[in-house]
C-alpha positions as MATLAB code, in Angstrom:
seq = 'XXXXXXXXXXXXXXXXXXXXXXXXXXXXXXXXXXXXXXXXXXXXXXXXXXXXXXXXXXXXXXXXXXXXXXXXXXXXXXXXXXXXXXXXXXXXXXXXXXXXXXXXXXXXXXXXXXXXXXXXXXXXXXXXXXXXXXXXXXXXXXXXXXXXXXXXXXXXXXXXXXXXXXXXXXXXXXXXXXXXXXXXXXXXXXXXXXXXXXXXXXXXXXXXXXXXXXXXXXXXXXXXXXXXXXXXX';
ca = [
       4.071   10.372  -27.027;
       7.801    9.727  -27.054;
       8.791   12.754  -29.192;
      10.368   15.734  -27.451;
       7.523   18.179  -28.026;
       4.901   15.771  -26.664;
       7.046   15.115  -23.602;
       7.491   18.861  -23.022;
       3.753   19.549  -23.269;
       2.894   16.589  -21.033;
       5.520   17.667  -18.489;
       3.993   21.139  -18.269;
       0.507   19.705  -17.816;
       1.685   17.235  -15.173;
       3.621   19.934  -13.314;
       0.569   22.203  -13.274;
      -1.815   19.470  -12.131;
       0.502   18.169   -9.425;
       1.097   21.641   -8.003;
      -2.634   22.268   -7.956;
      -3.256   19.128   -5.914;
      -0.518   19.391   -3.283;
      -2.713   21.273   -0.828;
      -5.111   18.361   -0.377;
      -4.565   16.077    2.616;
      -5.877   13.183    0.555;
      -3.222   13.666   -2.145;
      -0.622   10.887   -2.074;
       2.427   10.022   -4.201;
       0.342    7.481   -6.112;
      -2.085   10.258   -7.071;
       0.798   12.325   -8.426;
       1.934    9.523  -10.714;
      -1.646    8.993  -11.849;
      -1.662   12.646  -12.950;
       1.584   12.034  -14.819;
       0.096    9.103  -16.728;
      -2.970   11.259  -17.425;
      -0.826   14.038  -18.856;
       0.948   11.494  -21.032;
      -2.365   10.201  -22.377;
      -1.807    6.848  -20.691;
      -4.546    6.825  -18.065;
      -5.652    3.296  -18.996;
      -2.213    1.957  -18.093;
      -2.243    3.874  -14.803;
      -5.688    2.581  -13.840;
      -4.563   -0.978  -14.501;
      -1.439   -0.511  -12.370;
      -3.485    1.220   -9.649;
      -6.011   -1.581   -9.280;
      -3.354   -4.296   -9.364;
      -1.192   -2.531   -6.757;
      -4.153   -1.828   -4.480;
      -5.206   -5.476   -4.704;
      -1.741   -6.530   -3.550;
      -2.000   -4.328   -0.460;
      -5.538   -5.485    0.263;
      -4.454   -9.110    0.076;
      -1.553   -8.353    2.425;
      -3.973   -6.758    4.876;
      -6.319   -9.724    4.634;
      -3.598  -12.301    5.263;
      -2.070  -10.323    8.145;
      -5.479   -9.868    9.796;
      -6.202  -13.573    9.433;
      -2.892  -14.445   11.067;
      -3.456  -11.955   13.885;
      -6.889  -13.484   14.512;
      -5.371  -16.953   14.541;
      -2.710  -15.970   17.054;
      -4.548  -13.451   19.206;
      -8.227  -14.142   18.644;
      -8.653  -10.956   16.649;
      -7.466   -8.708   19.483;
      -4.425   -6.499   18.990;
      -1.436   -7.866   20.899;
      -0.472   -5.624   23.776;
       3.204   -5.772   24.666;
       3.823   -2.327   26.084;
       5.947    0.530   24.808;
       9.275   -1.309   24.983;
       7.874   -4.278   23.113;
       6.579   -2.189   20.237;
       9.931   -0.431   19.958;
      11.423   -3.822   19.155;
       8.668   -4.713   16.694;
       9.150   -1.439   14.861;
      12.921   -1.797   14.865;
      12.510   -4.907   12.738;
       9.628   -3.733   10.555;
      10.988   -0.270    9.814;
      14.513   -1.472    9.114;
      13.235   -4.128    6.721;
      10.902   -1.575    5.122;
      13.711    0.940    4.661;
      15.821   -1.658    2.897;
      13.061   -2.872    0.616;
      11.487    0.447   -0.279;
      14.778    2.279   -0.874;
      16.321   -0.481   -2.957;
      13.685   -2.804   -4.353;
      12.142   -0.300   -6.746;
      15.399    1.351   -7.801;
      17.010   -1.504   -9.696;
      16.378   -2.896  -13.178;
      13.299   -5.110  -13.307;
      15.344   -8.128  -14.333;
      17.352   -7.892  -11.079;
      14.414   -7.499   -8.707;
      14.080  -11.193   -7.908;
      17.616  -11.373   -6.537;
      17.093   -8.171   -4.597;
      13.927   -9.511   -2.955;
      15.743  -12.681   -1.894;
      18.650  -10.687   -0.477;
      16.338   -8.371    1.430;
      14.393  -11.311    2.841;
      17.633  -12.684    4.258;
      18.558   -9.281    5.651;
      15.114   -8.905    7.218;
      15.481  -12.310    8.885;
      18.735  -11.129   10.441;
      16.970   -8.010   11.685;
      14.309  -10.135   13.351;
      17.003  -12.215   15.031;
      18.596   -9.026   16.328;
      15.202   -7.920   17.626;
      14.812  -11.172   19.528;
      18.230  -10.705   21.111;
      17.164   -7.235   22.173;
      13.969   -8.640   23.648;
      15.923  -11.177   25.664;
      18.308   -8.505   26.862;
      15.403   -6.441   28.127;
      13.968   -9.522   29.862;
      10.484   -8.974   28.555;
       9.558  -12.526   29.467;
       6.324  -13.604   27.823;
       6.150  -10.222   26.138;
       9.262  -11.122   24.150;
       7.456  -14.041   22.554;
       4.535  -11.780   21.653;
       6.921   -9.203   20.222;
       8.605  -11.847   18.086;
       5.279  -13.285   16.984;
       3.794   -9.918   16.021;
       6.971   -8.908   14.214;
       6.984  -12.130   12.248;
       3.330  -11.661   11.248;
       4.132   -8.208    9.907;
       7.353   -9.322    8.257;
       5.759  -12.317    6.558;
       3.014  -10.111    5.136;
       5.575   -7.480    4.148;
       7.723  -10.019    2.299;
       4.718  -11.347    0.389;
       3.503   -7.882   -0.573;
       6.951   -6.748   -1.702;
       7.465   -9.919   -3.731;
       4.147   -9.423   -5.534;
       4.880   -5.721   -6.000;
       8.193   -6.604   -7.647;
       6.337   -8.950   -9.990;
       3.879   -6.181  -10.847;
       6.748   -3.796  -11.566;
       8.245   -6.291  -14.009;
       4.864   -6.753  -15.702;
       4.428   -2.982  -15.916;
       7.809   -2.568  -17.593;
       6.867   -5.227  -20.138;
       3.473   -3.650  -20.894;
       4.776   -0.113  -21.280;
       7.888   -0.951  -23.237;
      11.193    0.894  -22.798;
      10.396    4.017  -24.833;
       7.045    4.821  -23.235;
       8.338    3.939  -19.766;
      11.298    6.282  -20.216;
       9.002    9.078  -21.415;
       6.732    8.706  -18.385;
       9.724    8.786  -16.038;
      10.949   11.991  -17.706;
       7.531   13.610  -17.356;
       7.190   12.505  -13.735;
      10.687   13.687  -12.851;
      10.044   17.081  -14.426;
       6.749   17.443  -12.567;
       8.125   16.246   -9.228;
      11.525   17.930   -9.211;
      10.027   21.416   -9.114;
       7.069   20.565   -6.891;
       7.334   22.227   -3.477;
       6.952   20.200   -0.313;
       3.231   20.182    0.450;
       1.812   21.765    3.632;
       1.357   18.202    4.870;
       4.972   17.195    4.316;
       4.632   15.368    0.996;
       7.939   15.622   -0.876;
       7.645   14.286   -4.413;
      11.210   15.213   -5.349;
      12.443   11.969   -3.786;
      10.816   10.044   -6.637;
      13.587   10.686   -9.123;
      14.409    9.003  -12.415;
      15.759    5.925  -10.612;
      12.151    4.934   -9.856;
      10.674    3.136  -12.888;
       7.385    4.108  -14.507;
       4.512    2.939  -12.327;
       6.879    2.461   -9.404;
       5.419    5.312   -7.380;
       1.891    3.897   -7.544;
       3.131    0.397   -6.788;
       5.461    1.327   -3.925;
       2.875    3.655   -2.367;
       0.254    0.913   -2.197;
       2.950   -1.516   -0.984;
       3.830    0.793    1.924;
       2.852   -1.083    5.127;
       1.375    2.100    6.571;
      -1.234    1.887    3.816;
      -2.227   -1.768    4.073;
      -1.138   -3.228    7.438;
      -3.967   -3.947    9.911;
      -4.571   -1.110   12.338;
      -3.181   -3.188   15.200;
       0.228   -2.970   13.545;
      -0.014    0.120   11.320;
      -0.980    2.398   14.212;
       2.377    1.630   15.794;
       4.317    2.970   12.784;
];
C-alpha cells in the first residue's frame, strides 16, 4: 500500500468517490476520510477510529447533559441574546484554538498542547465573566458563566480523549501507512470543489494526521454538544 503506484491508484479512487459524494447533505468530513481509508484498503482501521471517535463525542454529550440537568433541572438555561453572545465568545474561541492547533502537531506533543489550550480557555472564560459584569447582566451573568463552564469542561474532556485517540491511531497505523493515507487524502481533498452545502475539504491538508479528520469531526462540539448549547453555535 505504501508503494507509489498503489498510492496513485488509491488517490484516483478516493478523488472519484469523494467528488461523487459531495452533493449529499449528509456527507461530512469524516465520511470523506472514511472513503480515503476505503480506497487505501484500510477500512477496518477507519471503522475502528470511527467508533472510538463517535464514542468520545457521545460520552461528552452524556456528561454535559447530566451536568445541565444537575444545574438547571434538565431545562435549557435562558439568558437572553446578550448572555449567549458571551457564552459563545468563550466556547468558540476555545474551540478555534483547539481545533486549529491540537490536531496539527506531532502526536508526541499533543499532551502539552492540550494543557496549554486548557489554560488559554480558562483565560477566555475569565474574560467572558468580565464582559458579563460590564454588561450588568445580574443573575444572568452567573447563568452565563455556569453554562459556559459546563460546555468548556465537556469540551476539554472530549479534546483530551480525542488527542489520546490520535496518538493511539498513529501507533496502530505506523509511520509509513499513516503517511500514505495522508497523501491519498490530500490528493483527494485538494482538488475537491466546495460542495453546494459549503463543505470545503481542502482545509484538511497534510498537516492533519491520518485519522485526524474523523476524530476532529466527531470531536466538534456542534456534533456532540446537547441541543441546549449546540443550537446556539
